[in-house]
Structure formats: structure tokens, C-alpha cells
CSV table of C-alpha atoms and ligand atoms in Angstrom, one decimal:
chain,number,residue,atom,x,y,z
Q,1,UNK,CA,-3.4,17.4,8.0
Q,2,UNK,CA,-3.6,18.6,4.4
Q,3,UNK,CA,-4.5,15.6,2.2
Q,4,UNK,CA,-3.6,17.5,-1.0
Q,5,UNK,CA,-0.2,16.4,-2.2
Q,6,UNK,CA,2.3,19.2,-3.0
Q,7,UNK,CA,3.6,19.5,-6.5
Q,8,UNK,CA,6.9,18.0,-5.4
Q,9,UNK,CA,5.1,15.0,-3.9
Q,10,UNK,CA,2.9,14.6,-7.0
Q,11,UNK,CA,6.2,14.6,-9.0
Q,12,UNK,CA,7.7,11.9,-6.8
Q,13,UNK,CA,4.6,9.8,-7.1
Q,14,UNK,CA,4.6,10.1,-10.9
Q,15,UNK,CA,8.3,9.2,-11.0
Q,16,UNK,CA,7.8,6.2,-8.7
Q,17,UNK,CA,4.8,5.0,-10.8
Q,18,UNK,CA,6.7,5.3,-14.1
Q,19,UNK,CA,9.8,3.6,-12.6
Q,20,UNK,CA,7.7,0.7,-11.3
Q,21,UNK,CA,5.7,0.3,-14.5
Q,22,UNK,CA,9.0,0.3,-16.6
Q,23,UNK,CA,11.5,-1.5,-14.3
Q,24,UNK,CA,9.5,-3.6,-11.9
Q,25,UNK,CA,6.0,-4.8,-12.8
Q,26,UNK,CA,6.8,-6.4,-16.1
Q,27,UNK,CA,9.4,-8.7,-14.5
Q,28,UNK,CA,7.8,-9.4,-11.1
Q,29,UNK,CA,6.2,-12.7,-11.9
Q,30,UNK,CA,9.4,-14.0,-13.6
Q,31,UNK,CA,11.5,-12.9,-10.6
Q,32,UNK,CA,9.1,-14.7,-8.3
Q,33,UNK,CA,9.3,-17.9,-10.3
Q,34,UNK,CA,13.1,-17.7,-10.6
Q,35,UNK,CA,13.3,-16.9,-6.8
Q,36,UNK,CA,15.5,-13.9,-7.5
Q,37,UNK,CA,14.9,-10.3,-8.4
Q,38,UNK,CA,17.5,-9.2,-11.0
Q,39,UNK,CA,20.2,-7.6,-9.0
Q,40,UNK,CA,20.6,-4.8,-11.5
Q,41,UNK,CA,17.5,-3.3,-9.9
Q,42,UNK,CA,19.7,-2.0,-7.0
Q,43,UNK,CA,21.7,0.3,-9.1
Q,44,UNK,CA,18.5,1.5,-10.9
Q,45,UNK,CA,16.9,2.2,-7.5
Q,46,UNK,CA,20.0,4.2,-6.5
Q,47,UNK,CA,20.2,6.1,-9.8
Q,48,UNK,CA,16.6,7.2,-9.5
Q,49,UNK,CA,17.2,8.4,-5.9
Q,50,UNK,CA,14.9,6.0,-4.0
Q,51,UNK,CA,17.7,4.5,-1.9
Q,52,UNK,CA,18.6,7.9,-0.4
Q,53,UNK,CA,15.2,9.5,-0.5
Q,54,UNK,CA,15.0,10.7,3.1
Q,55,UNK,CA,18.7,10.9,3.8
Q,56,UNK,CA,20.1,14.5,4.1
Q,57,UNK,CA,21.6,15.9,0.9
Q,58,UNK,CA,25.1,16.4,2.5
Q,59,UNK,CA,25.4,12.6,2.8
Q,60,UNK,CA,24.3,11.8,-0.7
Q,61,UNK,CA,20.5,11.6,-0.2
Q,62,UNK,CA,17.7,13.7,-1.5
Q,63,UNK,CA,16.5,15.1,1.8
Q,64,UNK,CA,12.9,14.2,0.9
Q,65,UNK,CA,10.0,14.1,3.4
Q,66,UNK,CA,8.3,10.9,4.7
Q,67,UNK,CA,5.1,11.3,2.8
Q,68,UNK,CA,7.2,11.2,-0.4
Q,69,UNK,CA,8.8,8.0,1.0
Q,70,UNK,CA,5.4,6.5,1.7
Q,71,UNK,CA,4.4,7.3,-1.9
Q,72,UNK,CA,7.5,5.6,-3.3
Q,73,UNK,CA,7.1,2.5,-1.2
Q,74,UNK,CA,3.4,2.3,-2.1
Q,75,UNK,CA,4.2,2.4,-5.8
Q,76,UNK,CA,7.1,-0.1,-5.5
Q,77,UNK,CA,4.8,-2.3,-3.4
Q,78,UNK,CA,2.2,-2.2,-6.1
Q,79,UNK,CA,4.7,-3.5,-8.5
Q,80,UNK,CA,6.6,-6.1,-6.4
Q,81,UNK,CA,6.9,-6.3,-2.6
Q,82,UNK,CA,10.3,-8.0,-3.1
Q,83,UNK,CA,11.7,-4.8,-4.6
Q,84,UNK,CA,9.9,-2.6,-2.2
Q,85,UNK,CA,11.5,-4.5,0.7
Q,86,UNK,CA,15.0,-3.8,-0.7
Q,87,UNK,CA,14.4,-0.1,-0.3
Q,88,UNK,CA,12.5,-0.3,3.0
Q,89,UNK,CA,15.4,-2.2,4.6
Q,90,UNK,CA,18.4,-0.5,3.1
Q,91,UNK,CA,17.1,3.0,3.3
Q,92,UNK,CA,14.4,2.8,6.0
Q,93,UNK,CA,16.0,0.5,8.5
Q,94,UNK,CA,19.8,1.0,7.8
Q,95,UNK,CA,20.7,4.3,6.1
Q,96,UNK,CA,18.1,6.3,8.1
Q,97,UNK,CA,19.4,4.8,11.3
Q,98,UNK,CA,23.0,5.6,10.5
Q,99,UNK,CA,21.9,9.1,9.7
Q,100,UNK,CA,20.1,9.4,13.1
Q,101,UNK,CA,22.7,7.6,15.3
Q,102,UNK,CA,26.0,7.6,13.5
Q,103,UNK,CA,29.2,9.5,14.1
Q,104,UNK,CA,30.3,11.8,11.4
Q,105,UNK,CA,32.8,9.2,10.3
Q,106,UNK,CA,30.2,6.5,10.1
Q,107,UNK,CA,27.9,8.7,8.1
Q,108,UNK,CA,30.6,9.7,5.6
Q,109,UNK,CA,31.8,6.1,5.3
Q,110,UNK,CA,28.4,4.5,4.6
Q,111,UNK,CA,25.7,6.9,3.6
Q,112,UNK,CA,26.8,8.1,0.1
Q,113,UNK,CA,27.3,4.4,-0.9
Q,114,UNK,CA,24.0,3.3,0.5
Q,115,UNK,CA,22.2,6.2,-1.2
Q,116,UNK,CA,23.7,5.5,-4.6
Q,117,UNK,CA,23.1,1.8,-4.5
Q,118,UNK,CA,26.8,1.1,-4.6
Q,119,UNK,CA,26.3,-0.6,-1.2
Q,120,UNK,CA,23.2,-2.2,0.3
Q,121,UNK,CA,22.3,-2.6,3.9
Q,122,UNK,CA,20.5,-5.3,5.9
Q,123,UNK,CA,19.1,-5.3,9.5
Q,124,UNK,CA,20.2,-8.1,11.8
Q,125,UNK,CA,18.0,-8.3,14.8
Q,126,UNK,CA,16.0,-11.6,14.7
Q,127,UNK,CA,17.8,-14.8,15.7
Q,128,UNK,CA,16.8,-18.4,15.4
Q,129,UNK,CA,15.5,-18.4,19.0
Q,130,UNK,CA,14.3,-14.8,19.4
Q,131,UNK,CA,11.8,-13.0,17.2
Q,132,UNK,CA,9.0,-11.1,19.0
Q,133,UNK,CA,11.1,-11.2,22.2
Q,134,UNK,CA,14.1,-9.5,20.4
Q,135,UNK,CA,15.5,-8.2,23.7
Q,136,UNK,CA,16.4,-11.8,24.6
Q,137,UNK,CA,18.9,-12.0,21.8
Q,138,UNK,CA,22.0,-14.0,22.5
Q,139,UNK,CA,24.6,-12.9,19.9
Q,140,UNK,CA,27.6,-11.8,21.9
Q,141,UNK,CA,30.1,-9.0,21.3
Q,142,UNK,CA,33.1,-9.2,23.5
Q,143,UNK,CA,35.5,-6.3,23.8
Q,144,UNK,CA,39.2,-7.1,23.0
Q,145,UNK,CA,41.4,-4.1,23.1
Q,146,UNK,CA,40.1,-1.6,20.5
Q,147,UNK,CA,37.9,-4.2,18.8
Q,148,UNK,CA,34.8,-6.3,19.4
Q,149,UNK,CA,34.6,-10.0,18.6
Q,150,UNK,CA,31.1,-11.0,17.7
Q,151,UNK,CA,29.7,-14.6,17.8
Q,152,UNK,CA,26.1,-15.7,17.2
Q,153,UNK,CA,23.5,-16.1,14.4
Q,154,UNK,CA,20.8,-14.1,12.8
Q,155,UNK,CA,17.7,-15.5,11.0
Q,156,UNK,CA,15.4,-14.2,8.2
Q,157,UNK,CA,17.6,-11.2,7.3
Q,158,UNK,CA,16.2,-9.4,4.3
Q,159,UNK,CA,18.9,-8.4,1.7
Q,160,UNK,CA,21.1,-10.7,3.7
Q,161,UNK,CA,23.1,-12.3,0.9
Q,162,UNK,CA,23.2,-9.1,-1.1
Q,163,UNK,CA,24.1,-6.6,1.6
Q,164,UNK,CA,27.5,-4.9,2.0
Q,165,UNK,CA,26.8,-3.8,5.6
Q,166,UNK,CA,24.9,-5.4,8.4
Q,167,UNK,CA,23.3,-3.3,11.1
Q,168,UNK,CA,23.8,-5.9,13.7
Q,169,UNK,CA,22.5,-6.1,17.3
Q,170,UNK,CA,24.6,-8.0,19.9
Q,171,UNK,CA,24.8,-8.3,23.6
Q,172,UNK,CA,27.8,-6.4,25.0
Q,173,UNK,CA,26.9,-6.9,28.7
Q,174,UNK,CA,25.8,-10.4,29.5
Q,175,UNK,CA,25.3,-9.5,33.1
Q,176,UNK,CA,22.4,-7.2,32.1
Q,177,UNK,CA,19.7,-9.3,30.6
Q,178,UNK,CA,17.0,-7.8,28.4
Q,179,UNK,CA,17.3,-4.7,26.3
Q,180,UNK,CA,19.8,-2.8,28.4
Q,181,UNK,CA,22.8,-5.0,27.6
Q,182,UNK,CA,22.5,-4.8,23.8
Q,183,UNK,CA,24.6,-2.6,21.4
Q,184,UNK,CA,24.4,-1.9,17.7
Q,185,UNK,CA,27.2,-2.4,15.2
Q,186,UNK,CA,27.9,-1.7,11.6
Q,187,UNK,CA,29.5,-4.9,10.4
Q,188,UNK,CA,30.9,-5.1,6.8
Q,189,UNK,CA,29.2,-8.1,5.2
Q,190,UNK,CA,32.5,-9.4,3.7
Q,191,UNK,CA,34.1,-9.7,7.2
Q,192,UNK,CA,36.0,-12.9,7.7
Q,193,UNK,CA,34.1,-15.4,9.9
Q,194,UNK,CA,30.8,-14.0,8.7
Q,195,UNK,CA,28.9,-16.6,6.6
Q,196,UNK,CA,25.6,-16.1,4.9
Q,197,UNK,CA,23.1,-18.7,3.7
Q,198,UNK,CA,20.0,-17.9,1.6
Q,199,UNK,CA,16.7,-19.1,3.1
Q,200,UNK,CA,14.7,-20.9,0.4
Q,201,UNK,CA,11.1,-22.2,0.2
Q,202,UNK,CA,9.4,-19.0,1.3
Q,203,UNK,CA,5.6,-18.7,0.8
Q,204,UNK,CA,6.0,-15.2,-0.7
Q,205,UNK,CA,8.7,-12.6,-1.4
Q,206,UNK,CA,10.4,-15.4,-3.3
Q,207,UNK,CA,12.5,-13.0,-5.3
Q,208,UNK,CA,14.0,-11.4,-2.2
Q,209,UNK,CA,17.4,-12.4,-0.8
Q,210,UNK,CA,16.4,-13.6,2.7
Q,211,UNK,CA,19.4,-15.0,4.7
Q,212,UNK,CA,20.6,-16.7,7.8
Q,213,UNK,CA,23.9,-15.1,9.1
Q,214,UNK,CA,26.4,-17.0,11.1
Q,215,UNK,CA,29.1,-15.0,13.0
Q,216,UNK,CA,32.0,-17.1,14.3
Q,217,UNK,CA,34.3,-14.6,16.0
Q,218,UNK,CA,33.8,-11.6,13.6
Q,219,UNK,CA,36.2,-8.9,14.6
Q,220,UNK,CA,35.2,-5.2,14.1
Q,221,UNK,CA,36.9,-2.1,15.4
Q,222,UNK,CA,35.3,-0.4,18.4
Q,223,UNK,CA,34.4,2.5,16.1
Q,224,UNK,CA,31.9,0.2,14.4
Q,225,UNK,CA,29.5,0.6,17.3
Q,226,UNK,CA,26.5,2.6,16.3
Q,227,UNK,CA,25.1,4.8,19.1
Q,228,UNK,CA,26.2,4.5,22.7
Q,229,UNK,CA,27.1,1.1,24.3
Q,230,UNK,CA,24.0,-0.5,25.8
Q,231,UNK,CA,21.6,1.6,23.7
Q,232,UNK,CA,21.4,-0.9,20.8
Q,233,UNK,CA,17.8,-1.8,21.6
Q,234,UNK,CA,16.8,1.9,21.4
Q,235,UNK,CA,18.6,2.0,18.1
Q,236,UNK,CA,16.6,-1.0,16.8
Q,237,UNK,CA,13.2,0.2,18.1
Q,238,UNK,CA,13.7,3.7,16.6
Q,239,UNK,CA,14.5,2.1,13.2
Q,240,UNK,CA,11.5,-0.3,13.4
Q,241,UNK,CA,9.0,2.5,14.5
Q,242,UNK,CA,9.7,4.3,11.2
Q,243,UNK,CA,10.1,1.1,9.3
Q,244,UNK,CA,6.5,0.2,10.2
Q,245,UNK,CA,5.4,3.2,8.1
Q,246,UNK,CA,7.1,1.9,5.0
Q,247,UNK,CA,5.7,-1.7,5.5
Q,248,UNK,CA,2.2,-0.1,5.8
Q,249,UNK,CA,2.8,1.9,2.6
Q,250,UNK,CA,4.0,-1.2,0.9
Q,251,UNK,CA,0.8,-2.9,2.0
Q,252,UNK,CA,-1.3,-0.1,0.5
Q,253,UNK,CA,0.5,-0.9,-2.7
Q,254,UNK,CA,-0.4,-4.6,-2.5
Q,255,UNK,CA,-4.1,-3.7,-1.8
Q,256,UNK,CA,-4.2,-1.2,-4.6
Q,257,UNK,CA,-2.7,-3.8,-7.0
Q,258,UNK,CA,-5.4,-6.2,-5.8
Q,259,UNK,CA,-8.1,-3.6,-6.5
Q,260,UNK,CA,-6.7,-2.9,-10.0
Q,261,UNK,CA,-6.6,-6.6,-10.8
Q,262,UNK,CA,-10.1,-7.3,-9.4
Q,263,UNK,CA,-11.7,-4.4,-11.3
Q,264,UNK,CA,-10.0,-5.3,-14.5
Q,265,UNK,CA,-11.0,-9.0,-14.3
Q,266,UNK,CA,-14.5,-8.3,-13.3
Q,267,UNK,CA,-15.0,-6.1,-16.3
Q,268,UNK,CA,-13.9,-8.8,-18.7
Q,269,UNK,CA,-15.0,-12.2,-17.3
Q,270,UNK,CA,-18.6,-13.1,-18.2
Q,271,UNK,CA,-20.9,-15.4,-16.3
Q,272,UNK,CA,-24.7,-15.7,-16.5
Q,273,UNK,CA,-24.6,-13.7,-19.8
Q,274,UNK,CA,-22.9,-10.6,-18.4
Q,275,UNK,CA,-19.6,-9.4,-17.0
Q,276,UNK,CA,-19.2,-10.5,-13.4
Q,277,UNK,CA,-18.9,-6.8,-12.4
Q,278,UNK,CA,-22.7,-6.7,-12.8
Q,279,UNK,CA,-23.2,-9.2,-10.0
Q,280,UNK,CA,-23.8,-7.5,-6.7
Q,281,UNK,CA,-21.7,-10.0,-4.6
Q,282,UNK,CA,-18.7,-9.4,-6.9
Q,283,UNK,CA,-19.2,-5.6,-6.4
Q,284,UNK,CA,-19.2,-6.3,-2.6
Q,285,UNK,CA,-15.8,-7.9,-2.9
Q,286,UNK,CA,-14.5,-5.0,-4.9
Q,287,UNK,CA,-16.0,-2.4,-2.5
Q,288,UNK,CA,-14.4,-4.2,0.5
Q,289,UNK,CA,-11.0,-4.0,-1.2
Q,290,UNK,CA,-11.6,-0.3,-2.0
Q,291,UNK,CA,-12.4,0.6,1.6
Q,292,UNK,CA,-9.3,-1.3,2.8
Q,293,UNK,CA,-7.1,0.6,0.3
Q,294,UNK,CA,-8.4,4.0,1.4
Q,295,UNK,CA,-8.3,3.3,5.1
Q,296,UNK,CA,-4.8,1.9,5.0
Q,297,UNK,CA,-3.5,4.8,2.9
Q,298,UNK,CA,-5.0,7.4,5.2
Q,299,UNK,CA,-3.5,5.7,8.3
Q,300,UNK,CA,-0.2,5.5,6.6
Q,301,UNK,CA,-0.2,9.2,5.5
Q,302,UNK,CA,-1.1,10.2,9.0
Q,303,UNK,CA,2.1,8.6,10.3
Q,304,UNK,CA,4.2,10.3,7.5
Q,305,UNK,CA,2.7,13.6,8.4
Q,306,UNK,CA,3.4,13.2,12.1
Q,307,UNK,CA,7.1,12.2,11.4
Q,308,UNK,CA,7.5,15.2,9.0
Q,309,UNK,CA,6.1,17.5,11.7
Q,310,UNK,CA,8.4,16.1,14.4
Q,311,UNK,CA,5.5,14.8,16.4
Q,312,UNK,CA,5.3,11.5,18.3
Q,313,UNK,CA,4.2,8.7,15.9
Q,314,UNK,CA,5.0,5.3,17.3
Q,315,UNK,CA,1.5,4.2,18.2
Q,316,UNK,CA,0.1,5.6,15.0
Q,317,UNK,CA,2.8,3.6,13.1
Q,318,UNK,CA,1.8,0.4,14.9
Q,319,UNK,CA,-1.9,1.2,14.1
Q,320,UNK,CA,-1.1,1.8,10.4
Q,321,UNK,CA,1.1,-1.3,10.2
Q,322,UNK,CA,-1.4,-3.5,11.9
Q,323,UNK,CA,-4.4,-2.3,9.8
Q,324,UNK,CA,-2.6,-2.1,6.5
Q,325,UNK,CA,-1.0,-5.5,6.7
Q,326,UNK,CA,-4.2,-7.3,7.6
Q,327,UNK,CA,-6.0,-5.2,5.0
Q,328,UNK,CA,-3.4,-6.3,2.3
Q,329,UNK,CA,-4.1,-10.0,3.1
Q,330,UNK,CA,-7.9,-9.4,3.0
Q,331,UNK,CA,-7.6,-7.4,-0.3
Q,332,UNK,CA,-5.5,-9.9,-2.0
Q,333,UNK,CA,-7.7,-12.8,-0.9
Q,334,UNK,CA,-10.8,-10.9,-2.1
Q,335,UNK,CA,-9.1,-10.2,-5.4
Q,336,UNK,CA,-8.3,-13.9,-5.8
Q,337,UNK,CA,-12.0,-14.7,-5.1
Q,338,UNK,CA,-13.1,-12.3,-7.9
Q,339,UNK,CA,-10.8,-14.3,-10.2
Q,340,UNK,CA,-12.4,-17.6,-9.3
Q,341,UNK,CA,-10.3,-20.6,-10.3
Q,342,UNK,CA,-8.0,-18.4,-12.5
Q,343,UNK,CA,-7.0,-16.6,-9.3
Q,344,UNK,CA,-5.4,-19.8,-8.2
Q,345,UNK,CA,-2.9,-20.0,-11.0
Q,346,UNK,CA,0.1,-17.7,-11.4
Q,347,UNK,CA,-0.9,-16.4,-14.8
Q,348,UNK,CA,-2.9,-13.9,-12.8
Q,349,UNK,CA,-1.4,-11.6,-10.1
Q,350,UNK,CA,-3.8,-12.3,-7.2
Q,351,UNK,CA,-2.0,-15.4,-5.9
Q,352,UNK,CA,1.4,-13.7,-5.7
Q,353,UNK,CA,-0.2,-10.7,-4.1
Q,354,UNK,CA,-1.7,-12.9,-1.4
Q,355,UNK,CA,1.6,-14.8,-0.9
Q,356,UNK,CA,3.6,-11.6,-0.6
Q,357,UNK,CA,1.0,-9.9,1.7
Q,358,UNK,CA,1.0,-12.8,4.1
Q,359,UNK,CA,4.4,-12.0,5.6
Q,360,UNK,CA,3.4,-8.4,6.3
Q,361,UNK,CA,1.5,-9.4,9.4
Q,362,UNK,CA,4.6,-11.2,10.7
Q,363,UNK,CA,7.7,-9.1,10.2
Q,364,UNK,CA,8.7,-5.8,11.8
Q,365,UNK,CA,6.5,-6.9,14.7
Q,366,UNK,CA,3.6,-9.4,14.3
Q,367,UNK,CA,0.0,-8.3,14.4
Q,368,UNK,CA,-0.2,-9.5,18.0
Q,369,UNK,CA,2.9,-7.4,19.0
Q,370,UNK,CA,1.4,-4.3,17.3
Q,371,UNK,CA,-1.8,-4.9,19.4
Q,372,UNK,CA,0.3,-5.1,22.6
Q,373,UNK,CA,2.1,-1.9,21.7
Q,374,UNK,CA,-1.2,-0.1,21.0
Q,375,UNK,CA,-2.8,-1.6,24.1
Q,376,UNK,CA,0.1,-0.4,26.2
Q,377,UNK,CA,-0.1,3.1,24.8
Q,378,UNK,CA,-3.9,3.3,25.5
Q,379,UNK,CA,-3.9,1.7,29.0
Q,380,UNK,CA,-0.4,2.6,30.3
Q,381,UNK,CA,0.0,-1.1,31.2
Q,382,UNK,CA,2.7,-3.2,29.6
Q,383,UNK,CA,1.7,-6.8,28.8
Q,384,UNK,CA,5.2,-7.8,27.7
P,401,FAD,P1,7.6,-15.7,17.3
P,401,FAD,O1,8.1,-14.5,18.0
P,401,FAD,O2,8.1,-17.0,17.8
P,401,FAD,O3,6.0,-15.6,17.3
P,401,FAD,C1,5.3,-16.8,17.0
P,401,FAD,C2,3.8,-16.4,17.3
P,401,FAD,O4,3.6,-16.1,18.7
P,401,FAD,C3,3.3,-15.2,16.5
P,401,FAD,O5,2.0,-15.4,16.2
P,401,FAD,C4,3.4,-14.1,17.5
P,401,FAD,O6,2.6,-13.0,17.3
P,401,FAD,C5,3.0,-14.8,18.8
P,401,FAD,N1,3.6,-14.1,20.0
P,401,FAD,C6,4.9,-14.0,20.4
P,401,FAD,N2,5.0,-13.3,21.6
P,401,FAD,C7,3.7,-13.0,21.9
P,401,FAD,C8,3.1,-12.3,23.0
P,401,FAD,N3,3.9,-11.7,24.0
P,401,FAD,N4,1.8,-12.1,23.0
P,401,FAD,C9,1.0,-12.7,22.0
P,401,FAD,N5,1.5,-13.3,21.0
P,401,FAD,C10,2.8,-13.5,20.9
P,401,FAD,N6,14.2,-9.9,11.1
P,401,FAD,C11,15.2,-9.0,11.1
P,401,FAD,O7,15.9,-8.8,12.1
P,401,FAD,N7,15.6,-8.4,9.9
P,401,FAD,C12,15.0,-8.7,8.7
P,401,FAD,O8,15.4,-8.1,7.7
P,401,FAD,C13,13.9,-9.6,8.7
P,401,FAD,N8,13.3,-9.9,7.5
P,401,FAD,C14,12.3,-10.9,7.5
P,401,FAD,C15,11.9,-11.4,6.3
P,401,FAD,C16,11.0,-12.4,6.2
P,401,FAD,C17,10.5,-12.9,4.9
P,401,FAD,C18,10.5,-13.0,7.4
P,401,FAD,C19,9.5,-14.2,7.4
P,401,FAD,C20,11.0,-12.5,8.7
P,401,FAD,C21,11.9,-11.5,8.7
P,401,FAD,N9,12.4,-11.0,9.9
P,401,FAD,C22,13.5,-10.2,9.9
P,401,FAD,C23,12.0,-11.7,11.2
P,401,FAD,C24,10.7,-11.2,11.7
P,401,FAD,O9,10.8,-9.9,12.1
P,401,FAD,C25,10.2,-12.2,12.7
P,401,FAD,O10,9.9,-13.4,12.0
P,401,FAD,C26,9.0,-11.7,13.5
P,401,FAD,O11,9.5,-10.7,14.4
P,401,FAD,C27,8.4,-12.8,14.4
P,401,FAD,O12,9.3,-13.5,15.1
P,401,FAD,P2,9.3,-15.1,15.1
P,401,FAD,O13,9.3,-15.5,13.7
P,401,FAD,O14,10.4,-15.6,15.9
P,401,FAD,O15,7.9,-15.5,15.7
């Protein structure tokens, strides 16, 4: 793997950094306090090309590579994880999955709008009773003529109240328990009998629209099914494997922001007659953050490189997601420590970084689930 970025990738990184510094970072603390990112950011993300970055050009995307995608998600994550998540879900989990599994009609119908930001996507897998054991989901889709009628509920859905389309997973064959009886659907979010309720009181990602969805007999045409009947779990897992790369990249952004904040504060704050950067134990905290940033970034770039070369990448994606998410929590916590008492108030960024980082070890597969996936790949034995 060549660690030198191409000119195009450097340009994408510059663009993402300038966009984040202009449109995201200055507002992140206010959005966090207000519990809502300014929705105008969606159109801006579409206009700059980030919502269609890796979608083929013929469907309105930029046809970019995954390393470029990792660079963009890192920069956005450095500014505000709530904004980074909008892109990771709408592009990474929804648009990319429509591009990979969709019929020509589904691609023409949804992709140009998702890429431009005219429409936003959300990913409806988790339910109130099923998270890690997603294959046990109970939402039902019953065939009635040339339609399916869907009933059930979904929990913790990122972009949930903002989205125009839900990539929804439901059981089409109740006689087949587990992953084989599940199918995927593209459900318009304004469908009658679909209600959405925002989840409040989150520890972090407070600006992000996280929702609970209730489906009470939502009727969609049979043509709304994404991928073959009974293959919905494969659709979900293919989306999440790539999604883990963008979560990892977002975590690199958090860790980098933690490093920036810790270095800046350590250079200014004086104790015992000199800047605290002169104290060796403060340098140790900063060195630990720095190592986490580098290691997490390298693991993330390896996944992007494997995807771009068409090589298997699932275990490497779990490895990067596991390491980078735990590293982001450590880095943010270390940065808070460097700030002393001031790290504990929201005038400084370390507290928000820590709160936002904390969910990264939970969603898109908890750290325990990533370890089981890596363990299964190494031993050939499934512990599920
Ligand atoms: P559980 O599965 O109940 O796990 C509880 C604990 O048990 C965890 O520590 C877990 O690691 C452990 N555990 C479970 N099974 C095992 C096992 N076999 N071995 C060892 N340990 C185990 N979901 C979506 O579908 N779409 C989204 O957009 C989305 N966005 C989210 C946004 C936020 C802010 C949050 C908090 C969650 C989001 N989720 C989303 C849901 C997320 O993916 C789940 O919360 C996650 O998969 C964990 O499921 P759970 O919360 O039910 O925990």
C-alpha cells in the first residue's frame, strides 16, 4: 500500500478541511447545546459533493475512491461527529447499498436525490428488542398482492426524523427464524402509518436526529424490495462492513481533534512557573493520543485500500472500527485530562469529544461484537 496520497486525494482532503473549518467547526458547540445541527448543512454537504462521493457518476455521484471517503469522514469527524454521521449513514449505509443492490429503477429513483442532498437516507435495522442480535428482528412484511404491508418498530435510527427514505429490514418469512427470513425495503419516510419520534437525552451526538420509528401497516409496492427476497441480512451486513470504515475514519477525526486541543492547551496553560507542555507526564498524555491517532488512521487507510483494490476487507474493517473507536474514547479522555478542570466544562472541546466518541464503541457493532467477528475469522469458530 502506498501511503502517499494522490494529488486528487490531497485536493479532496483540502476541500473537506476547508469545508469543515468554514461550515461545521464554528457551530458544533452551539448545535450540541441546542440538540440540533442546522438542517441547512444537508444541502451544503450535497452541493460540495460529499453525499455522493463514492456513488457512480451516472447516478449523480462523484465516483470517488474509498480513501477519499475516509479523508472526508475524518475531516468532518474532526469538526463534529453529528455531521459526520449524516454522511456516513445517508451515503455509506444507504446510497452505496442502493448502488450495490438496487434495480435500475431504484437507482434512478433514489441516487441522484441522495447524492445532491435533496433527499436523505436512514438505516433501519435495530429494534427495541434486538441490537447485537440483529438477525432476531421481529418487524414483519406481509405480501398482499403486489404490495408488502410492514408492521413493527425500529430504535436509535440516525437521521430518522430528517430522512426521506428508510432502508428498512423486515421479516418476510416468519417460518424461517434468523437471518434467512429477512428482506430489505426502501420505504419512503412520509408513508402513511409510519411515525417517527426523536430520541432525546443522548450522552453525545446531541445535534444528530436519532429516532424511533413505528410502522403500523405501512404499505409499499413489491418493487420497493432491495435485493432478493430473504437476502436482507446480507444486504445489511454488506452495508455495515463498509460502514465500519467510515466510523473508524470519523474516530480518527475525533482523536485528531483531541490531539489538536491538548497540544494547544498544553502550550498556553502555565503551572509551576512554566507551560504544562514542559511537564513530562503531560507529554506522556499527548504522546499516547498521538500514537492512537496514527495507528487508527493507518488501520482505516488499510481498509480503504483493500476496498478500492476489490480485496476482502471485512475483518480489517472490524479491526479498524474496534481499535479506532476505543482509541477515540482514550484520546478524548486524555485530552480532557490535559485540560484539568477546564476540560470538564463545555467552553473547551474535550468534553464534547469524549461524549461523542463514547457511542462509537456501541453502534455499527459493539466492541464485543467486533472481537467476536475477528475471533471467528482467526479461529474459524463462530461464537454467535
Ligand atoms: P445489546 O445488543 O443489547 O448489547 C448490550 C451489551 O451486551 C453490549 O455491551 C454488547 O456488546 C453485549 N453483547 C451482546 N451480545 C453479545 C455477545 N454475543 N457476546 C458478548 N457480548 C455481547 N441502529 C440502526 O439500525 N441504525 C442506525 O442508524 C443506528 N444509529 C444509532 C445511533 C445511536 C446514537 C445509537 C446509540 C445507536 C444506534 N443504532 C442504530 C443502534 C446500535 O447499532 C445498537 O445500539 C448496537 O448495535 C447495540 O445494540 P443494543 O443497543 O441493543 O445493545
